[in-house]
Tab-separated table of C-alpha atoms in Angstrom:
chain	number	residue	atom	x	y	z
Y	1	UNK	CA	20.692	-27.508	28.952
Y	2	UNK	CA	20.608	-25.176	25.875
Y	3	UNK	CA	17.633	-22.671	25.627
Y	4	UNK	CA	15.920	-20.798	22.759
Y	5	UNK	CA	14.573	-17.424	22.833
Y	6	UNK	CA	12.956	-15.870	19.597
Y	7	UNK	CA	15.973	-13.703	17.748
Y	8	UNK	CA	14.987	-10.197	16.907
Y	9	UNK	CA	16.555	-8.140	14.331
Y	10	UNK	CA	17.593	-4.664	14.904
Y	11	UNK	CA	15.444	-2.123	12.442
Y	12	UNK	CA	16.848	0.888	11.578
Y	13	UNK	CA	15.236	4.009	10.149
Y	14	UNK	CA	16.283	3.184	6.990
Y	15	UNK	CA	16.057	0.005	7.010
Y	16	UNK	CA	11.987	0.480	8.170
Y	17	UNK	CA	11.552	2.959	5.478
Y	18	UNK	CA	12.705	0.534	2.867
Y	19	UNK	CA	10.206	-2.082	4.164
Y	20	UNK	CA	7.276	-0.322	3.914
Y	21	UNK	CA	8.037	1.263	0.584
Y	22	UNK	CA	8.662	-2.045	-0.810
Y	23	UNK	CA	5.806	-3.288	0.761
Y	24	UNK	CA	3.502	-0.471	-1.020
Y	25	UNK	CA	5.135	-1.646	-4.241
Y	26	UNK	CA	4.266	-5.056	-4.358
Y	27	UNK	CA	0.851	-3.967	-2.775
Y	28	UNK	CA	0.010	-1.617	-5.569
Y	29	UNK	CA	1.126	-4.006	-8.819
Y	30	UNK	CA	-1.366	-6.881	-6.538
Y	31	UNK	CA	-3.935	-4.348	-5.848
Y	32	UNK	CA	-3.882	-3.947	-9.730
Y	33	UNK	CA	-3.778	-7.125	-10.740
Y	34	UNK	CA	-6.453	-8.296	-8.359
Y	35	UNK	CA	-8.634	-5.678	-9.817
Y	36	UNK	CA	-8.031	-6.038	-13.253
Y	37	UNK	CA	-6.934	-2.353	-14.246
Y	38	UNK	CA	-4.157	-3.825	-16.588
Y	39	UNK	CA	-4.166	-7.221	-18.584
Y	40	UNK	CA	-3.499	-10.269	-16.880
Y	41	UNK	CA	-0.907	-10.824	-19.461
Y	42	UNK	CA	0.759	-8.046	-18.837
Y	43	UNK	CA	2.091	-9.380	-14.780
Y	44	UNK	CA	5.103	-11.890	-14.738
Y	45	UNK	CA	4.953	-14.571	-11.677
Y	46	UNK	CA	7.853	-13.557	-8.477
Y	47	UNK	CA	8.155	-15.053	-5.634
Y	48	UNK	CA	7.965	-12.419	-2.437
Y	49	UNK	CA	7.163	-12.821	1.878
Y	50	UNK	CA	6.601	-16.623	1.163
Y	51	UNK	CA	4.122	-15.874	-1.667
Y	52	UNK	CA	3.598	-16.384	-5.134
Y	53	UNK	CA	3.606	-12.096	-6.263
Y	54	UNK	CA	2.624	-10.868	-9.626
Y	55	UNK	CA	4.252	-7.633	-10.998
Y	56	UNK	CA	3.437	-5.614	-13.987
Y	57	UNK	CA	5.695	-5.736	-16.835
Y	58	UNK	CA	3.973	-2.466	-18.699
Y	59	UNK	CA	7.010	-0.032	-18.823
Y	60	UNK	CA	5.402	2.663	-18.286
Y	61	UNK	CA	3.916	1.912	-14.674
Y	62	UNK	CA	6.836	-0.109	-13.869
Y	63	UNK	CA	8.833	3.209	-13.994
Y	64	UNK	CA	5.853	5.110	-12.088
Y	65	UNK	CA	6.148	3.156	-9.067
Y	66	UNK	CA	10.015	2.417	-9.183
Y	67	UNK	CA	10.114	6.270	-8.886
Y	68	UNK	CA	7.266	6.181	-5.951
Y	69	UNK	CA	8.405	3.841	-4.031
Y	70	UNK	CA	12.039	5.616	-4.070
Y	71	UNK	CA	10.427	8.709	-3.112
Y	72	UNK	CA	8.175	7.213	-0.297
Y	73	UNK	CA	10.917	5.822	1.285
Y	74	UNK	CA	12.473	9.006	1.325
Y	75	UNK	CA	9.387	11.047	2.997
Y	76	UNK	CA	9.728	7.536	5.534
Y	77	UNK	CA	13.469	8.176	6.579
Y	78	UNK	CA	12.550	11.442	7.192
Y	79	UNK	CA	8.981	11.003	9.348
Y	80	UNK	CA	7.028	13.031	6.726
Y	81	UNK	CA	4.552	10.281	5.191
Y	82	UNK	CA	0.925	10.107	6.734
Y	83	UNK	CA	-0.638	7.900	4.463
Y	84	UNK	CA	-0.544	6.631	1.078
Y	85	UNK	CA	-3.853	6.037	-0.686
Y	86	UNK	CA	-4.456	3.767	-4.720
Y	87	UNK	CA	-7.334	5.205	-5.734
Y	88	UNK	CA	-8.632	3.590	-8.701
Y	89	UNK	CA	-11.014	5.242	-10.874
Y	90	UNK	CA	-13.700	4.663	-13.893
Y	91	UNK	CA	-11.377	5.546	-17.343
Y	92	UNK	CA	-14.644	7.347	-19.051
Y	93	UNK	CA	-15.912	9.568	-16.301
Y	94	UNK	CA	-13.066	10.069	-13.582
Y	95	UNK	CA	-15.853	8.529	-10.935
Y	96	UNK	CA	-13.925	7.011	-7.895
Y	97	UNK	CA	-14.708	3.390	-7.375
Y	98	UNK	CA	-12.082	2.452	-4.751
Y	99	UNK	CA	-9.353	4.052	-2.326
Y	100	UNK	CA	-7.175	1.745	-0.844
Y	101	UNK	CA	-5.912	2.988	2.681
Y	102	UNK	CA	-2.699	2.653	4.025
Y	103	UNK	CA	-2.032	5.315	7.112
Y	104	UNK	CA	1.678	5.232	8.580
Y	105	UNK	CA	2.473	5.932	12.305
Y	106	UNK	CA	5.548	6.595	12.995
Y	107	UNK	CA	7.494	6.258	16.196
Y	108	UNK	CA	8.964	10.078	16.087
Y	109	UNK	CA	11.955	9.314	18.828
Y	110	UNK	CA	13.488	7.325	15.958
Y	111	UNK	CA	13.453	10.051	13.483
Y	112	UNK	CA	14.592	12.576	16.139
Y	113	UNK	CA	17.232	11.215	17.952
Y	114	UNK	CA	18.118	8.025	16.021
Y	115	UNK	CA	17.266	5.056	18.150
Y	116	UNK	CA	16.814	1.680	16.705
Y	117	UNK	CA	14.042	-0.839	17.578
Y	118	UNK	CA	14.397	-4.925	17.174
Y	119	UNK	CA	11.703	-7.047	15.721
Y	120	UNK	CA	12.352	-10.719	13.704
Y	121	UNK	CA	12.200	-9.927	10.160
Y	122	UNK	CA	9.924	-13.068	10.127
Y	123	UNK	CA	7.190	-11.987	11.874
Y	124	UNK	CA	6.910	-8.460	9.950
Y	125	UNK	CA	6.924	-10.845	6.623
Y	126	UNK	CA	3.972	-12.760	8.562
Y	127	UNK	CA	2.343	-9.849	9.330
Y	128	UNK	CA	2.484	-8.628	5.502
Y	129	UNK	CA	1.925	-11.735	4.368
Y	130	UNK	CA	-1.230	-11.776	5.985
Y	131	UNK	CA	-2.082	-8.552	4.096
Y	132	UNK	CA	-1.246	-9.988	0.692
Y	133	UNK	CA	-3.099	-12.611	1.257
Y	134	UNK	CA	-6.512	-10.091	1.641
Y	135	UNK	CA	-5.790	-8.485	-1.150
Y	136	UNK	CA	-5.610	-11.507	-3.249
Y	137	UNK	CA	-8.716	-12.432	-2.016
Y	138	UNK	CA	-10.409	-9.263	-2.380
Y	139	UNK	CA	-12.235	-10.427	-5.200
Y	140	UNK	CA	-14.438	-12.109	-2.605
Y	141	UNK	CA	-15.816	-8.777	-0.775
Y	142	UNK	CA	-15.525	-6.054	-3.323
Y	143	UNK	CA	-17.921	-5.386	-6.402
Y	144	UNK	CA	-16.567	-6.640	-9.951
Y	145	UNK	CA	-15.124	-3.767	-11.848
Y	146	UNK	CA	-16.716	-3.952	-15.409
Y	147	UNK	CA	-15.530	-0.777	-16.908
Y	148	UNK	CA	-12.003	0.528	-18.055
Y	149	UNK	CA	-10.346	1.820	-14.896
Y	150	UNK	CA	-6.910	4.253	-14.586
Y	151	UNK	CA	-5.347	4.878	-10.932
Y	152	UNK	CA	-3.608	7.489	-8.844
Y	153	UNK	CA	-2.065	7.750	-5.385
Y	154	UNK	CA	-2.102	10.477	-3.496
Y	155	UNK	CA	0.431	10.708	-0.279
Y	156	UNK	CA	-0.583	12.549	2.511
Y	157	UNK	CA	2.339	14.593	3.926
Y	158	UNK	CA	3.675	16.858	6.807
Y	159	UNK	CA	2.898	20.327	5.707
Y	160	UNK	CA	6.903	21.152	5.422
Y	161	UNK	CA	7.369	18.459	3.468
Y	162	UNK	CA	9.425	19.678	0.477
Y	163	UNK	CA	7.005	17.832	-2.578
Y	164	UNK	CA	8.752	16.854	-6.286
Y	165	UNK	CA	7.766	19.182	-8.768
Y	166	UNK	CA	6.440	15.964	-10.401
Y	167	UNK	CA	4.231	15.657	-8.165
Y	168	UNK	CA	0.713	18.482	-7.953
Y	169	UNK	CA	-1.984	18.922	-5.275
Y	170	UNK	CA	-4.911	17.056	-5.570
Y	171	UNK	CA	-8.395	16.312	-3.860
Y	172	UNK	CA	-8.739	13.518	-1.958
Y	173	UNK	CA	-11.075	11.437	-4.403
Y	174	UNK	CA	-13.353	10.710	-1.832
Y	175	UNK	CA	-16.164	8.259	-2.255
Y	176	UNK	CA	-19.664	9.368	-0.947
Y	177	UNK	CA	-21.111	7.274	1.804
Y	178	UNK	CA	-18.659	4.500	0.370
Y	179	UNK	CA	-18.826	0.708	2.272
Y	180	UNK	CA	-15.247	-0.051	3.770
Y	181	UNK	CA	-13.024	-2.867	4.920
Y	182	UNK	CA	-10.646	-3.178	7.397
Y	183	UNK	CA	-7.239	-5.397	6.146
Y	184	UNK	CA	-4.812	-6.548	8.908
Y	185	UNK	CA	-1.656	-4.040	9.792
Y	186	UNK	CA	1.950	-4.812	9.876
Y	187	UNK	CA	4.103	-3.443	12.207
Y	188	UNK	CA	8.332	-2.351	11.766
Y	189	UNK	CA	8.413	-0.837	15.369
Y	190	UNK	CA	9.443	2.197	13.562
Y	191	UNK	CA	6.614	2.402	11.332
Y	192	UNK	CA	3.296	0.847	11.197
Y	193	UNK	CA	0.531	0.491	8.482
Y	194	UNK	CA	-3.215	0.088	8.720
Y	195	UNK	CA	-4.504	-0.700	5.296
Y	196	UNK	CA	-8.169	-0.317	5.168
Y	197	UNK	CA	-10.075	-0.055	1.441
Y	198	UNK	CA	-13.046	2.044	0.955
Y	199	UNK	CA	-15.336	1.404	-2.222
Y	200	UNK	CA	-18.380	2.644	-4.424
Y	201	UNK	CA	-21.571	0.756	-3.761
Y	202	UNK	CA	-23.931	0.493	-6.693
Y	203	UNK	CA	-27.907	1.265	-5.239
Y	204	UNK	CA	-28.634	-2.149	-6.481
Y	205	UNK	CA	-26.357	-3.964	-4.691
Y	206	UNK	CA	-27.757	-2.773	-1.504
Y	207	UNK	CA	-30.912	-3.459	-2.393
């Protein structure tokens, strides 16, 4: 009598630092989209983890986060990359409105010595999946944006990390006494992501 037993995939260092720099990529152009900093007009329709994905077509950012993404997964192969944060921010006055969350752990054994873990890439795209899914529905628990916004990301690092010269120190664009959600995680067995967004509540709305 034939049996079946779930198939894992082996994940390599590499392999889990492409994952979850890809992952931030598509995050960031939803995150964006979702929250209206650029035109609608300006995302084209791809398919990506089982879902309908929208990515922005605007040279200029499509460059920025090509060149991020490339250089997270490089801090990611080699351990270095805390947490990555989208902070998006009012165009006219530089106020911080949101900071979207997403802290790495990362199983050190792997970076030190090389090992390899084994998890189905299908249930890492369910897990992310379930993440893209929040986001696109973020619309539903987060305050309407009705101002011009612009947006950074900061990367928290080791403190021997060797940084870009592209890149400059920068405060952490807190928010003060800011209301937060938690967004489901997603997990590589090498690396694993808590996504939580933090944002500005007008004294009206808690009213």
């Amino acid at each position: 009598m034939a049996s079946r037993t779930a198939s894992k995939d082996i994940i390599t260092l590499k392999g889990s630092a492409a994952i979850v720099s890809e992952f931030f990529g598509y995050a960031a152009n939803s995150i964006l989209y979702n929250r209206g900093v650029y035109p609608e007009e300006s995302f084209g329709k791809v398919k990506k983890y089982g879902l309908p994905m929208l990515l922005t077509q605007d040279k200029a950012v499509k460059t920025f986060l090509t060149n991020l993404t490339s250089q997270l997964s490089e801090w990611l192969e080699g351990g270095k990359l805390q947490r990555i944060v989208l902070v998006i921010m009012s165009k006219g006055t530089g106020e911080v409105l949101e900071r979207w969350n997403f802290n790495i752990i990362t199983d050190g054994e792997v970076v030190e010595k090389g090992a390899v873990k084994e998890k189905s890439d299908k249930e890492i795209m369910r897990e992310i999946q379930a993440i893209m899914r929040q986001v696109n529905s973020c619309i539903s628990f987060l305050p309407c944006l009705d101002e011009p916004c612009i947006f950074d990301v900061l990367a928290y690092t080791d403190s021997d990390t060797t940084v870009p010269f592209t890149w400059m120190e920068s405060d952490a664009k807190l928010i003060e006494n800011p209301q937060m959600v938690k967004l489901h995680s997603f997990d590589t067995k090498i690396h694993k992501v808590d996504t939580l967004v933090s944002y500005k509540v007008d004294d009206l709305d808690e009213q």
